[in-house]
Amino acid sequence: GAAAGAVAVAGAGGAWAGRATAPATGAASSGTAGALALHGDLRVPFHGPRQAGVETPPQAYLTLVALNLAPGTDRDALVRLMRIWTDDVVRLTEGRPGLTDTEPELAEVPARLTVTVGYGPAVFTAAGLDDRRPAWLGPLPAFAVDRLEDRWNDGDLVLQVCADDEVTVSHAVRMLLREARDFASVRWLQKGFRRSVGSEPAGRTMRNLMGQIDGTRNLDPVADAPLVWSDGTDGWLAGGTSMVVRRIRMELDTWDEVDRSTREAVMGRRLADGAPLTGEKEHDEPDLEAVGPHGLTVIGPAAHVRRARTSDPAERFLRRAYSYDDAPDVATDPGALSSSGLVFVTFQADVDRQFVPVQRRLDEVDLLNEWTTPIGSAVFAVPPGCAEGEFLGQALLG
Ligand code: HEM
């Protein structure tokens, strides 16, 4: 409607699909000339063949919570939990409180809230459905660059909660966790952020905390849908996908010592505009063959963008990363200034076919490895979406 059109939706440009809508009642229909539509009123539809929060233009805030199943949570219990969560998420994304909401006023601002549910391997075991577990669902192979800390690894269930308002995220997360109390408990929780809505023109590619434009060459969730969504080779997973979560620390103290031209050489792209070192504009194709005055390739053999690329078009995935910036760990690292990095979230139809080969290549050679350290790793199966009256995960558990 007109109200939705009047609001610039951060990240809605570029390749990202989907469009948030404002409610039918509101500034647009009240006839108030010139009334400013509130961004907080924008809603992302929940019902549909695919879960929201994957092709949704990334909202400003992320909370990702992994849970451990409580002993005794069987298939029936999982169905009960999924029914409760589905009902909560339908309500919250529409700006209505959940059935047991103790702070109903906090539900009034959906701000493009999406909740995406994923399953770890234990869900299949608990439900007695190990035969329906996708072959790629389990810990990633070990990589030499990994310094994984168990407190950021794995999980039986995951909730990816995103919105353009952090109060909205916080309220939704607490409600969903409270409802799950009899079934599961928190294993880890990771928060992330991007630029606030309104700080930049909509559709800009995000900058990470190393200052790089990050996300330029990504999948187009519409044109590349077969790479993002499962086609049903895995049966019940048709319309679902997989979520890989890598928590990657940035070594910003040593990165500080690197001059600007070296920083650009590490990536193969310019800091100012994200253009490849062989091009003019952000979205120009890098020329990996181009040679400079000294006979060396302009984009070096170990530059991140060269190593992350592939001639195999199937080795691609949707990156939907957020920055994190925790309190520095001054207890063990006196004088530390920060503890920052990326909550690196990717979606792909098949983890082994698409994600693993790229991560393996980067593990072998990538200049960026000097300043980045994976400290957490998890893989989840993201069930398809659901129609009105259905519950999330029905295709598997129902
Ligand atoms: C490209 C940063 C980790 C896969 C890029 C770009 C930046 C960047 C700035 C160039 C702009 C763009 O096309 O998005 C980082 C940082 C990382 C990180 C700061 C860690 C903290 C990873 C990891 C993977 C990955 C772990 C995969 C396992 C890719 C891919 C591209 C890319 C596939 C696009 C390459 C192309 O086709 O041109 N990254 N990255 N990155 N990165 Fe990373």
mmCIF file with all atom_site columns, C-alpha atoms in Angstrom, residues 23-220:
data_model
loop_
_atom_site.group_PDB
_atom_site.id
_atom_site.type_symbol
_atom_site.label_atom_id
_atom_site.label_alt_id
_atom_site.label_comp_id
_atom_site.label_asym_id
_atom_site.label_entity_id
_atom_site.label_seq_id
_atom_site.pdbx_PDB_ins_code
_atom_site.Cartn_x
_atom_site.Cartn_y
_atom_site.Cartn_z
_atom_site.occupancy
_atom_site.B_iso_or_equiv
_atom_site.pdbx_formal_charge
_atom_site.auth_seq_id
_atom_site.auth_comp_id
_atom_site.auth_asym_id
_atom_site.auth_atom_id
_atom_site.pdbx_PDB_model_num
ATOM 1   C CA . PRO A 1 23  ? -1.090 -2.832  7.874  1.00 0.00 ? 23  PRO A CA 1
ATOM 2   C CA . ALA A 1 24  ? -4.304 -1.913  6.065  1.00 0.00 ? 24  ALA A CA 1
ATOM 3   C CA . THR A 1 25  ? -5.255 0.393   8.884  1.00 0.00 ? 25  THR A CA 1
ATOM 4   C CA . GLY A 1 26  ? -2.784 3.136   9.523  1.00 0.00 ? 26  GLY A CA 1
ATOM 5   C CA . ALA A 1 27  ? -1.515 6.377   8.150  1.00 0.00 ? 27  ALA A CA 1
ATOM 6   C CA . ALA A 1 28  ? -2.264 5.432   4.563  1.00 0.00 ? 28  ALA A CA 1
ATOM 7   C CA . SER A 1 29  ? -5.931 4.609   5.004  1.00 0.00 ? 29  SER A CA 1
ATOM 8   C CA . SER A 1 30  ? -6.682 7.196   7.677  1.00 0.00 ? 30  SER A CA 1
ATOM 9   C CA . GLY A 1 31  ? -6.511 9.821   4.965  1.00 0.00 ? 31  GLY A CA 1
ATOM 10  C CA . THR A 1 32  ? -4.135 12.023  6.913  1.00 0.00 ? 32  THR A CA 1
ATOM 11  C CA . ALA A 1 33  ? -2.398 13.899  4.137  1.00 0.00 ? 33  ALA A CA 1
ATOM 12  C CA . GLY A 1 34  ? 1.335  13.774  4.514  1.00 0.00 ? 34  GLY A CA 1
ATOM 13  C CA . ALA A 1 35  ? 1.233  11.539  7.575  1.00 0.00 ? 35  ALA A CA 1
ATOM 14  C CA . LEU A 1 36  ? 4.529  9.737   7.922  1.00 0.00 ? 36  LEU A CA 1
ATOM 15  C CA . ALA A 1 37  ? 4.203  5.960   7.901  1.00 0.00 ? 37  ALA A CA 1
ATOM 16  C CA . LEU A 1 38  ? 6.091  4.347   10.725 1.00 0.00 ? 38  LEU A CA 1
ATOM 17  C CA . HIS A 1 39  ? 8.814  1.920   9.842  1.00 0.00 ? 39  HIS A CA 1
ATOM 18  C CA . GLY A 1 40  ? 7.864  -0.015  12.960 1.00 0.00 ? 40  GLY A CA 1
ATOM 19  C CA . ASP A 1 41  ? 4.491  -0.848  11.372 1.00 0.00 ? 41  ASP A CA 1
ATOM 20  C CA . LEU A 1 42  ? 6.067  -2.775  8.511  1.00 0.00 ? 42  LEU A CA 1
ATOM 21  C CA . ARG A 1 43  ? 5.353  -6.498  8.481  1.00 0.00 ? 43  ARG A CA 1
ATOM 22  C CA . VAL A 1 44  ? 6.937  -9.386  6.662  1.00 0.00 ? 44  VAL A CA 1
ATOM 23  C CA . PRO A 1 45  ? 4.300  -12.034 5.884  1.00 0.00 ? 45  PRO A CA 1
ATOM 24  C CA . PHE A 1 46  ? 4.832  -15.257 7.814  1.00 0.00 ? 46  PHE A CA 1
ATOM 25  C CA . HIS A 1 47  ? 2.691  -17.743 5.898  1.00 0.00 ? 47  HIS A CA 1
ATOM 26  C CA . GLY A 1 48  ? 3.956  -19.171 2.642  1.00 0.00 ? 48  GLY A CA 1
ATOM 27  C CA . PRO A 1 49  ? 5.839  -22.085 1.123  1.00 0.00 ? 49  PRO A CA 1
ATOM 28  C CA . ARG A 1 50  ? 9.164  -20.797 2.487  1.00 0.00 ? 50  ARG A CA 1
ATOM 29  C CA . GLN A 1 51  ? 10.081 -19.440 5.886  1.00 0.00 ? 51  GLN A CA 1
ATOM 30  C CA . ALA A 1 52  ? 10.735 -15.719 6.105  1.00 0.00 ? 52  ALA A CA 1
ATOM 31  C CA . GLY A 1 53  ? 14.124 -14.420 7.205  1.00 0.00 ? 53  GLY A CA 1
ATOM 32  C CA . VAL A 1 54  ? 16.133 -16.011 4.400  1.00 0.00 ? 54  VAL A CA 1
ATOM 33  C CA . GLU A 1 55  ? 15.360 -13.993 1.281  1.00 0.00 ? 55  GLU A CA 1
ATOM 34  C CA . THR A 1 56  ? 14.043 -11.137 3.417  1.00 0.00 ? 56  THR A CA 1
ATOM 35  C CA . PRO A 1 57  ? 16.248 -8.044  2.984  1.00 0.00 ? 57  PRO A CA 1
ATOM 36  C CA . PRO A 1 58  ? 18.392 -8.205  6.136  1.00 0.00 ? 58  PRO A CA 1
ATOM 37  C CA . GLN A 1 59  ? 16.873 -6.287  9.028  1.00 0.00 ? 59  GLN A CA 1
ATOM 38  C CA . ALA A 1 60  ? 19.089 -4.147  11.267 1.00 0.00 ? 60  ALA A CA 1
ATOM 39  C CA . TYR A 1 61  ? 19.216 -6.582  14.212 1.00 0.00 ? 61  TYR A CA 1
ATOM 40  C CA . LEU A 1 62  ? 19.733 -10.292 14.642 1.00 0.00 ? 62  LEU A CA 1
ATOM 41  C CA . THR A 1 63  ? 19.473 -12.607 17.608 1.00 0.00 ? 63  THR A CA 1
ATOM 42  C CA . LEU A 1 64  ? 20.330 -16.193 16.901 1.00 0.00 ? 64  LEU A CA 1
ATOM 43  C CA . VAL A 1 65  ? 19.579 -18.669 19.696 1.00 0.00 ? 65  VAL A CA 1
ATOM 44  C CA . ALA A 1 66  ? 20.524 -22.319 19.682 1.00 0.00 ? 66  ALA A CA 1
ATOM 45  C CA . LEU A 1 67  ? 18.736 -24.620 22.127 1.00 0.00 ? 67  LEU A CA 1
ATOM 46  C CA . ASN A 1 68  ? 19.354 -28.034 23.644 1.00 0.00 ? 68  ASN A CA 1
ATOM 47  C CA . LEU A 1 69  ? 16.380 -30.383 23.740 1.00 0.00 ? 69  LEU A CA 1
ATOM 48  C CA . ALA A 1 70  ? 15.343 -31.410 27.231 1.00 0.00 ? 70  ALA A CA 1
ATOM 49  C CA . PRO A 1 71  ? 15.488 -35.153 27.955 1.00 0.00 ? 71  PRO A CA 1
ATOM 50  C CA . GLY A 1 72  ? 12.175 -36.744 27.061 1.00 0.00 ? 72  GLY A CA 1
ATOM 51  C CA . THR A 1 73  ? 11.273 -34.266 24.320 1.00 0.00 ? 73  THR A CA 1
ATOM 52  C CA . ASP A 1 74  ? 9.880  -36.714 21.785 1.00 0.00 ? 74  ASP A CA 1
ATOM 53  C CA . ARG A 1 75  ? 8.000  -36.336 18.541 1.00 0.00 ? 75  ARG A CA 1
ATOM 54  C CA . ASP A 1 76  ? 4.717  -35.384 20.244 1.00 0.00 ? 76  ASP A CA 1
ATOM 55  C CA . ALA A 1 77  ? 6.473  -32.811 22.379 1.00 0.00 ? 77  ALA A CA 1
ATOM 56  C CA . LEU A 1 78  ? 8.203  -31.374 19.327 1.00 0.00 ? 78  LEU A CA 1
ATOM 57  C CA . VAL A 1 79  ? 4.852  -31.058 17.567 1.00 0.00 ? 79  VAL A CA 1
ATOM 58  C CA . ARG A 1 80  ? 3.441  -29.230 20.608 1.00 0.00 ? 80  ARG A CA 1
ATOM 59  C CA . LEU A 1 81  ? 6.413  -26.861 20.663 1.00 0.00 ? 81  LEU A CA 1
ATOM 60  C CA . MET A 1 82  ? 6.135  -26.198 16.925 1.00 0.00 ? 82  MET A CA 1
ATOM 61  C CA . ARG A 1 83  ? 2.411  -25.441 17.246 1.00 0.00 ? 83  ARG A CA 1
ATOM 62  C CA . ILE A 1 84  ? 3.090  -22.999 20.078 1.00 0.00 ? 84  ILE A CA 1
ATOM 63  C CA . TRP A 1 85  ? 5.976  -21.308 18.266 1.00 0.00 ? 85  TRP A CA 1
ATOM 64  C CA . THR A 1 86  ? 4.009  -21.078 15.013 1.00 0.00 ? 86  THR A CA 1
ATOM 65  C CA . ASP A 1 87  ? 1.114  -19.389 16.789 1.00 0.00 ? 87  ASP A CA 1
ATOM 66  C CA . ASP A 1 88  ? 3.496  -16.987 18.574 1.00 0.00 ? 88  ASP A CA 1
ATOM 67  C CA . VAL A 1 89  ? 5.347  -16.077 15.412 1.00 0.00 ? 89  VAL A CA 1
ATOM 68  C CA . VAL A 1 90  ? 2.136  -15.490 13.428 1.00 0.00 ? 90  VAL A CA 1
ATOM 69  C CA . ARG A 1 91  ? 0.968  -13.075 16.101 1.00 0.00 ? 91  ARG A CA 1
ATOM 70  C CA . LEU A 1 92  ? 4.232  -11.289 16.739 1.00 0.00 ? 92  LEU A CA 1
ATOM 71  C CA . THR A 1 93  ? 4.975  -10.705 13.073 1.00 0.00 ? 93  THR A CA 1
ATOM 72  C CA . GLU A 1 94  ? 1.518  -9.114  12.781 1.00 0.00 ? 94  GLU A CA 1
ATOM 73  C CA . GLY A 1 95  ? 2.174  -6.825  15.741 1.00 0.00 ? 95  GLY A CA 1
ATOM 74  C CA . ARG A 1 96  ? -0.104 -8.771  18.090 1.00 0.00 ? 96  ARG A CA 1
ATOM 75  C CA . PRO A 1 97  ? 0.937  -10.217 21.458 1.00 0.00 ? 97  PRO A CA 1
ATOM 76  C CA . GLY A 1 98  ? 1.424  -13.950 21.886 1.00 0.00 ? 98  GLY A CA 1
ATOM 77  C CA . LEU A 1 99  ? -1.195 -15.912 23.838 1.00 0.00 ? 99  LEU A CA 1
ATOM 78  C CA . THR A 1 100 ? 0.848  -15.907 27.032 1.00 0.00 ? 100 THR A CA 1
ATOM 79  C CA . ASP A 1 101 ? 2.547  -12.572 26.399 1.00 0.00 ? 101 ASP A CA 1
ATOM 80  C CA . THR A 1 102 ? 3.378  -10.917 29.715 1.00 0.00 ? 102 THR A CA 1
ATOM 81  C CA . GLU A 1 103 ? 4.444  -7.652  28.032 1.00 0.00 ? 103 GLU A CA 1
ATOM 82  C CA . PRO A 1 104 ? 1.804  -7.321  25.295 1.00 0.00 ? 104 PRO A CA 1
ATOM 83  C CA . GLU A 1 105 ? 2.602  -3.665  24.568 1.00 0.00 ? 105 GLU A CA 1
ATOM 84  C CA . LEU A 1 106 ? 6.068  -4.659  23.367 1.00 0.00 ? 106 LEU A CA 1
ATOM 85  C CA . ALA A 1 107 ? 4.445  -6.626  20.548 1.00 0.00 ? 107 ALA A CA 1
ATOM 86  C CA . GLU A 1 108 ? 2.948  -3.530  18.952 1.00 0.00 ? 108 GLU A CA 1
ATOM 87  C CA . VAL A 1 109 ? 5.987  -2.741  16.795 1.00 0.00 ? 109 VAL A CA 1
ATOM 88  C CA . PRO A 1 110 ? 6.726  -5.586  14.344 1.00 0.00 ? 110 PRO A CA 1
ATOM 89  C CA . ALA A 1 111 ? 9.395  -3.587  12.459 1.00 0.00 ? 111 ALA A CA 1
ATOM 90  C CA . ARG A 1 112 ? 9.762  -6.312  9.790  1.00 0.00 ? 112 ARG A CA 1
ATOM 91  C CA . LEU A 1 113 ? 10.132 -9.039  12.421 1.00 0.00 ? 113 LEU A CA 1
ATOM 92  C CA . THR A 1 114 ? 10.953 -12.477 11.072 1.00 0.00 ? 114 THR A CA 1
ATOM 93  C CA . VAL A 1 115 ? 11.530 -15.686 13.006 1.00 0.00 ? 115 VAL A CA 1
ATOM 94  C CA . THR A 1 116 ? 13.212 -18.560 11.196 1.00 0.00 ? 116 THR A CA 1
ATOM 95  C CA . VAL A 1 117 ? 13.276 -21.988 12.863 1.00 0.00 ? 117 VAL A CA 1
ATOM 96  C CA . GLY A 1 118 ? 15.928 -24.622 12.184 1.00 0.00 ? 118 GLY A CA 1
ATOM 97  C CA . TYR A 1 119 ? 16.637 -28.184 13.358 1.00 0.00 ? 119 TYR A CA 1
ATOM 98  C CA . GLY A 1 120 ? 19.876 -29.765 14.479 1.00 0.00 ? 120 GLY A CA 1
ATOM 99  C CA . PRO A 1 121 ? 20.510 -33.507 14.211 1.00 0.00 ? 121 PRO A CA 1
ATOM 100 C CA . ALA A 1 122 ? 19.003 -34.216 17.653 1.00 0.00 ? 122 ALA A CA 1
ATOM 101 C CA . VAL A 1 123 ? 15.498 -33.278 16.488 1.00 0.00 ? 123 VAL A CA 1
ATOM 102 C CA . PHE A 1 124 ? 15.543 -36.208 14.074 1.00 0.00 ? 124 PHE A CA 1
ATOM 103 C CA . THR A 1 125 ? 16.776 -38.618 16.726 1.00 0.00 ? 125 THR A CA 1
ATOM 104 C CA . ALA A 1 126 ? 14.305 -37.374 19.339 1.00 0.00 ? 126 ALA A CA 1
ATOM 105 C CA . ALA A 1 127 ? 11.434 -37.714 16.870 1.00 0.00 ? 127 ALA A CA 1
ATOM 106 C CA . GLY A 1 128 ? 12.537 -41.174 15.757 1.00 0.00 ? 128 GLY A CA 1
ATOM 107 C CA . LEU A 1 129 ? 13.066 -39.828 12.234 1.00 0.00 ? 129 LEU A CA 1
ATOM 108 C CA . ASP A 1 130 ? 16.798 -40.355 11.695 1.00 0.00 ? 130 ASP A CA 1
ATOM 109 C CA . ASP A 1 131 ? 16.030 -41.819 8.277  1.00 0.00 ? 131 ASP A CA 1
ATOM 110 C CA . ARG A 1 132 ? 14.739 -38.404 7.170  1.00 0.00 ? 132 ARG A CA 1
ATOM 111 C CA . ARG A 1 133 ? 17.776 -36.476 8.330  1.00 0.00 ? 133 ARG A CA 1
ATOM 112 C CA . PRO A 1 134 ? 19.565 -34.734 5.417  1.00 0.00 ? 134 PRO A CA 1
ATOM 113 C CA . ALA A 1 135 ? 23.015 -36.228 4.761  1.00 0.00 ? 135 ALA A CA 1
ATOM 114 C CA . TRP A 1 136 ? 24.692 -32.841 5.252  1.00 0.00 ? 136 TRP A CA 1
ATOM 115 C CA . LEU A 1 137 ? 23.149 -32.186 8.671  1.00 0.00 ? 137 LEU A CA 1
ATOM 116 C CA . GLY A 1 138 ? 25.899 -32.416 11.281 1.00 0.00 ? 138 GLY A CA 1
ATOM 117 C CA . PRO A 1 139 ? 29.089 -30.599 12.271 1.00 0.00 ? 139 PRO A CA 1
ATOM 118 C CA . LEU A 1 140 ? 31.165 -29.261 9.369  1.00 0.00 ? 140 LEU A CA 1
ATOM 119 C CA . PRO A 1 141 ? 34.487 -30.998 8.728  1.00 0.00 ? 141 PRO A CA 1
ATOM 120 C CA . ALA A 1 142 ? 37.356 -29.576 10.803 1.00 0.00 ? 142 ALA A CA 1
ATOM 121 C CA . PHE A 1 143 ? 39.304 -26.761 9.155  1.00 0.00 ? 143 PHE A CA 1
ATOM 122 C CA . ALA A 1 144 ? 42.881 -25.747 9.990  1.00 0.00 ? 144 ALA A CA 1
ATOM 123 C CA . VAL A 1 145 ? 41.830 -22.136 10.617 1.00 0.00 ? 145 VAL A CA 1
ATOM 124 C CA . ASP A 1 146 ? 39.225 -23.173 13.202 1.00 0.00 ? 146 ASP A CA 1
ATOM 125 C CA . ARG A 1 147 ? 39.669 -22.276 16.854 1.00 0.00 ? 147 ARG A CA 1
ATOM 126 C CA . LEU A 1 148 ? 36.201 -23.435 17.807 1.00 0.00 ? 148 LEU A CA 1
ATOM 127 C CA . GLU A 1 149 ? 34.927 -22.864 21.330 1.00 0.00 ? 149 GLU A CA 1
ATOM 128 C CA . ASP A 1 150 ? 32.231 -25.280 22.367 1.00 0.00 ? 150 ASP A CA 1
ATOM 129 C CA . ARG A 1 151 ? 30.130 -22.445 23.769 1.00 0.00 ? 151 ARG A CA 1
ATOM 130 C CA . TRP A 1 152 ? 29.428 -21.315 20.174 1.00 0.00 ? 152 TRP A CA 1
ATOM 131 C CA . ASN A 1 153 ? 29.025 -24.720 18.527 1.00 0.00 ? 153 ASN A CA 1
ATOM 132 C CA . ASP A 1 154 ? 26.113 -26.835 17.310 1.00 0.00 ? 154 ASP A CA 1
ATOM 133 C CA . GLY A 1 155 ? 22.612 -26.951 18.788 1.00 0.00 ? 155 GLY A CA 1
ATOM 134 C CA . ASP A 1 156 ? 19.433 -29.033 18.616 1.00 0.00 ? 156 ASP A CA 1
ATOM 135 C CA . LEU A 1 157 ? 17.126 -26.199 17.549 1.00 0.00 ? 157 LEU A CA 1
ATOM 136 C CA . VAL A 1 158 ? 17.785 -22.690 16.318 1.00 0.00 ? 158 VAL A CA 1
ATOM 137 C CA . LEU A 1 159 ? 15.711 -19.516 16.255 1.00 0.00 ? 159 LEU A CA 1
ATOM 138 C CA . GLN A 1 160 ? 16.876 -16.731 13.957 1.00 0.00 ? 160 GLN A CA 1
ATOM 139 C CA . VAL A 1 161 ? 15.021 -13.615 15.066 1.00 0.00 ? 161 VAL A CA 1
ATOM 140 C CA . CYS A 1 162 ? 15.513 -10.442 13.001 1.00 0.00 ? 162 CYS A CA 1
ATOM 141 C CA . ALA A 1 163 ? 13.824 -7.031  13.057 1.00 0.00 ? 163 ALA A CA 1
ATOM 142 C CA . ASP A 1 164 ? 14.653 -3.387  12.475 1.00 0.00 ? 164 ASP A CA 1
ATOM 143 C CA . ASP A 1 165 ? 14.050 -2.653  16.165 1.00 0.00 ? 165 ASP A CA 1
ATOM 144 C CA . GLU A 1 166 ? 16.079 -4.301  18.903 1.00 0.00 ? 166 GLU A CA 1
ATOM 145 C CA . VAL A 1 167 ? 13.303 -4.063  21.504 1.00 0.00 ? 167 VAL A CA 1
ATOM 146 C CA . THR A 1 168 ? 11.098 -6.068  19.154 1.00 0.00 ? 168 THR A CA 1
ATOM 147 C CA . VAL A 1 169 ? 13.803 -8.719  18.790 1.00 0.00 ? 169 VAL A CA 1
ATOM 148 C CA . SER A 1 170 ? 14.410 -8.894  22.517 1.00 0.00 ? 170 SER A CA 1
ATOM 149 C CA . HIS A 1 171 ? 10.726 -9.312  23.330 1.00 0.00 ? 171 HIS A CA 1
ATOM 150 C CA . ALA A 1 172 ? 10.157 -11.968 20.653 1.00 0.00 ? 172 ALA A CA 1
ATOM 151 C CA . VAL A 1 173 ? 13.188 -13.977 21.767 1.00 0.00 ? 173 VAL A CA 1
ATOM 152 C CA . ARG A 1 174 ? 12.153 -13.952 25.409 1.00 0.00 ? 174 ARG A CA 1
ATOM 153 C CA . MET A 1 175 ? 8.611  -14.998 24.625 1.00 0.00 ? 175 MET A CA 1
ATOM 154 C CA . LEU A 1 176 ? 9.665  -17.841 22.354 1.00 0.00 ? 176 LEU A CA 1
ATOM 155 C CA . LEU A 1 177 ? 12.211 -19.100 24.889 1.00 0.00 ? 177 LEU A CA 1
ATOM 156 C CA . ARG A 1 178 ? 9.725  -18.930 27.730 1.00 0.00 ? 178 ARG A CA 1
ATOM 157 C CA . GLU A 1 179 ? 7.204  -20.931 25.727 1.00 0.00 ? 179 GLU A CA 1
ATOM 158 C CA . ALA A 1 180 ? 9.896  -23.528 24.999 1.00 0.00 ? 180 ALA A CA 1
ATOM 159 C CA . ARG A 1 181 ? 10.956 -23.932 28.625 1.00 0.00 ? 181 ARG A CA 1
ATOM 160 C CA . ASP A 1 182 ? 9.480  -27.408 29.098 1.00 0.00 ? 182 ASP A CA 1
ATOM 161 C CA . PHE A 1 183 ? 11.041 -28.658 25.876 1.00 0.00 ? 183 PHE A CA 1
ATOM 162 C CA . ALA A 1 184 ? 14.434 -27.028 25.511 1.00 0.00 ? 184 ALA A CA 1
ATOM 163 C CA . SER A 1 185 ? 16.948 -24.646 27.064 1.00 0.00 ? 185 SER A CA 1
ATOM 164 C CA . VAL A 1 186 ? 19.368 -22.071 25.693 1.00 0.00 ? 186 VAL A CA 1
ATOM 165 C CA . ARG A 1 187 ? 22.680 -23.439 24.463 1.00 0.00 ? 187 ARG A CA 1
ATOM 166 C CA . TRP A 1 188 ? 24.145 -20.242 23.002 1.00 0.00 ? 188 TRP A CA 1
ATOM 167 C CA . LEU A 1 189 ? 22.900 -16.854 21.895 1.00 0.00 ? 189 LEU A CA 1
ATOM 168 C CA . GLN A 1 190 ? 24.544 -14.589 19.336 1.00 0.00 ? 190 GLN A CA 1
ATOM 169 C CA . LYS A 1 191 ? 23.525 -11.041 18.586 1.00 0.00 ? 191 LYS A CA 1
ATOM 170 C CA . GLY A 1 192 ? 24.360 -9.080  15.468 1.00 0.00 ? 192 GLY A CA 1
ATOM 171 C CA . PHE A 1 193 ? 23.698 -5.735  13.889 1.00 0.00 ? 193 PHE A CA 1
ATOM 172 C CA . ARG A 1 194 ? 23.906 -3.770  10.692 1.00 0.00 ? 194 ARG A CA 1
ATOM 173 C CA . ARG A 1 195 ? 23.356 -0.065  10.018 1.00 0.00 ? 195 ARG A CA 1
ATOM 174 C CA . SER A 1 196 ? 20.159 1.357   11.491 1.00 0.00 ? 196 SER A CA 1
ATOM 175 C CA . VAL A 1 197 ? 17.249 2.009   9.161  1.00 0.00 ? 197 VAL A CA 1
ATOM 176 C CA . GLY A 1 198 ? 17.425 5.546   7.838  1.00 0.00 ? 198 GLY A CA 1
ATOM 177 C CA . SER A 1 199 ? 21.163 5.972   8.368  1.00 0.00 ? 199 SER A CA 1
ATOM 178 C CA . GLU A 1 200 ? 21.888 5.209   4.728  1.00 0.00 ? 200 GLU A CA 1
ATOM 179 C CA . PRO A 1 201 ? 19.892 5.066   1.520  1.00 0.00 ? 201 PRO A CA 1
ATOM 180 C CA . ALA A 1 202 ? 18.017 1.759   1.264  1.00 0.00 ? 202 ALA A CA 1
ATOM 181 C CA . GLY A 1 203 ? 19.711 -1.014  -0.661 1.00 0.00 ? 203 GLY A CA 1
ATOM 182 C CA . ARG A 1 204 ? 23.324 -0.270  0.217  1.00 0.00 ? 204 ARG A CA 1
ATOM 183 C CA . THR A 1 205 ? 25.560 -3.286  0.721  1.00 0.00 ? 205 THR A CA 1
ATOM 184 C CA . MET A 1 206 ? 26.565 -3.496  4.364  1.00 0.00 ? 206 MET A CA 1
ATOM 185 C CA . ARG A 1 207 ? 30.005 -2.631  5.701  1.00 0.00 ? 207 ARG A CA 1
ATOM 186 C CA . ASN A 1 208 ? 31.548 -5.010  8.226  1.00 0.00 ? 208 ASN A CA 1
ATOM 187 C CA . LEU A 1 209 ? 33.685 -3.856  11.176 1.00 0.00 ? 209 LEU A CA 1
ATOM 188 C CA . MET A 1 210 ? 36.863 -4.122  9.084  1.00 0.00 ? 210 MET A CA 1
ATOM 189 C CA . GLY A 1 211 ? 35.314 -1.328  7.055  1.00 0.00 ? 211 GLY A CA 1
ATOM 190 C CA . GLN A 1 212 ? 34.816 -3.460  3.952  1.00 0.00 ? 212 GLN A CA 1
ATOM 191 C CA . ILE A 1 213 ? 31.718 -3.468  1.797  1.00 0.00 ? 213 ILE A CA 1
ATOM 192 C CA . ASP A 1 214 ? 30.597 -7.033  2.429  1.00 0.00 ? 214 ASP A CA 1
ATOM 193 C CA . GLY A 1 215 ? 27.927 -8.880  0.461  1.00 0.00 ? 215 GLY A CA 1
ATOM 194 C CA . THR A 1 216 ? 28.432 -7.445  -3.028 1.00 0.00 ? 216 THR A CA 1
ATOM 195 C CA . ARG A 1 217 ? 28.557 -10.713 -4.916 1.00 0.00 ? 217 ARG A CA 1
ATOM 196 C CA . ASN A 1 218 ? 25.844 -12.752 -3.310 1.00 0.00 ? 218 ASN A CA 1
ATOM 197 C CA . LEU A 1 219 ? 23.130 -15.041 -4.557 1.00 0.00 ? 219 LEU A CA 1
ATOM 198 C CA . ASP A 1 220 ? 19.990 -13.433 -5.888 1.00 0.00 ? 220 ASP A CA 1
#
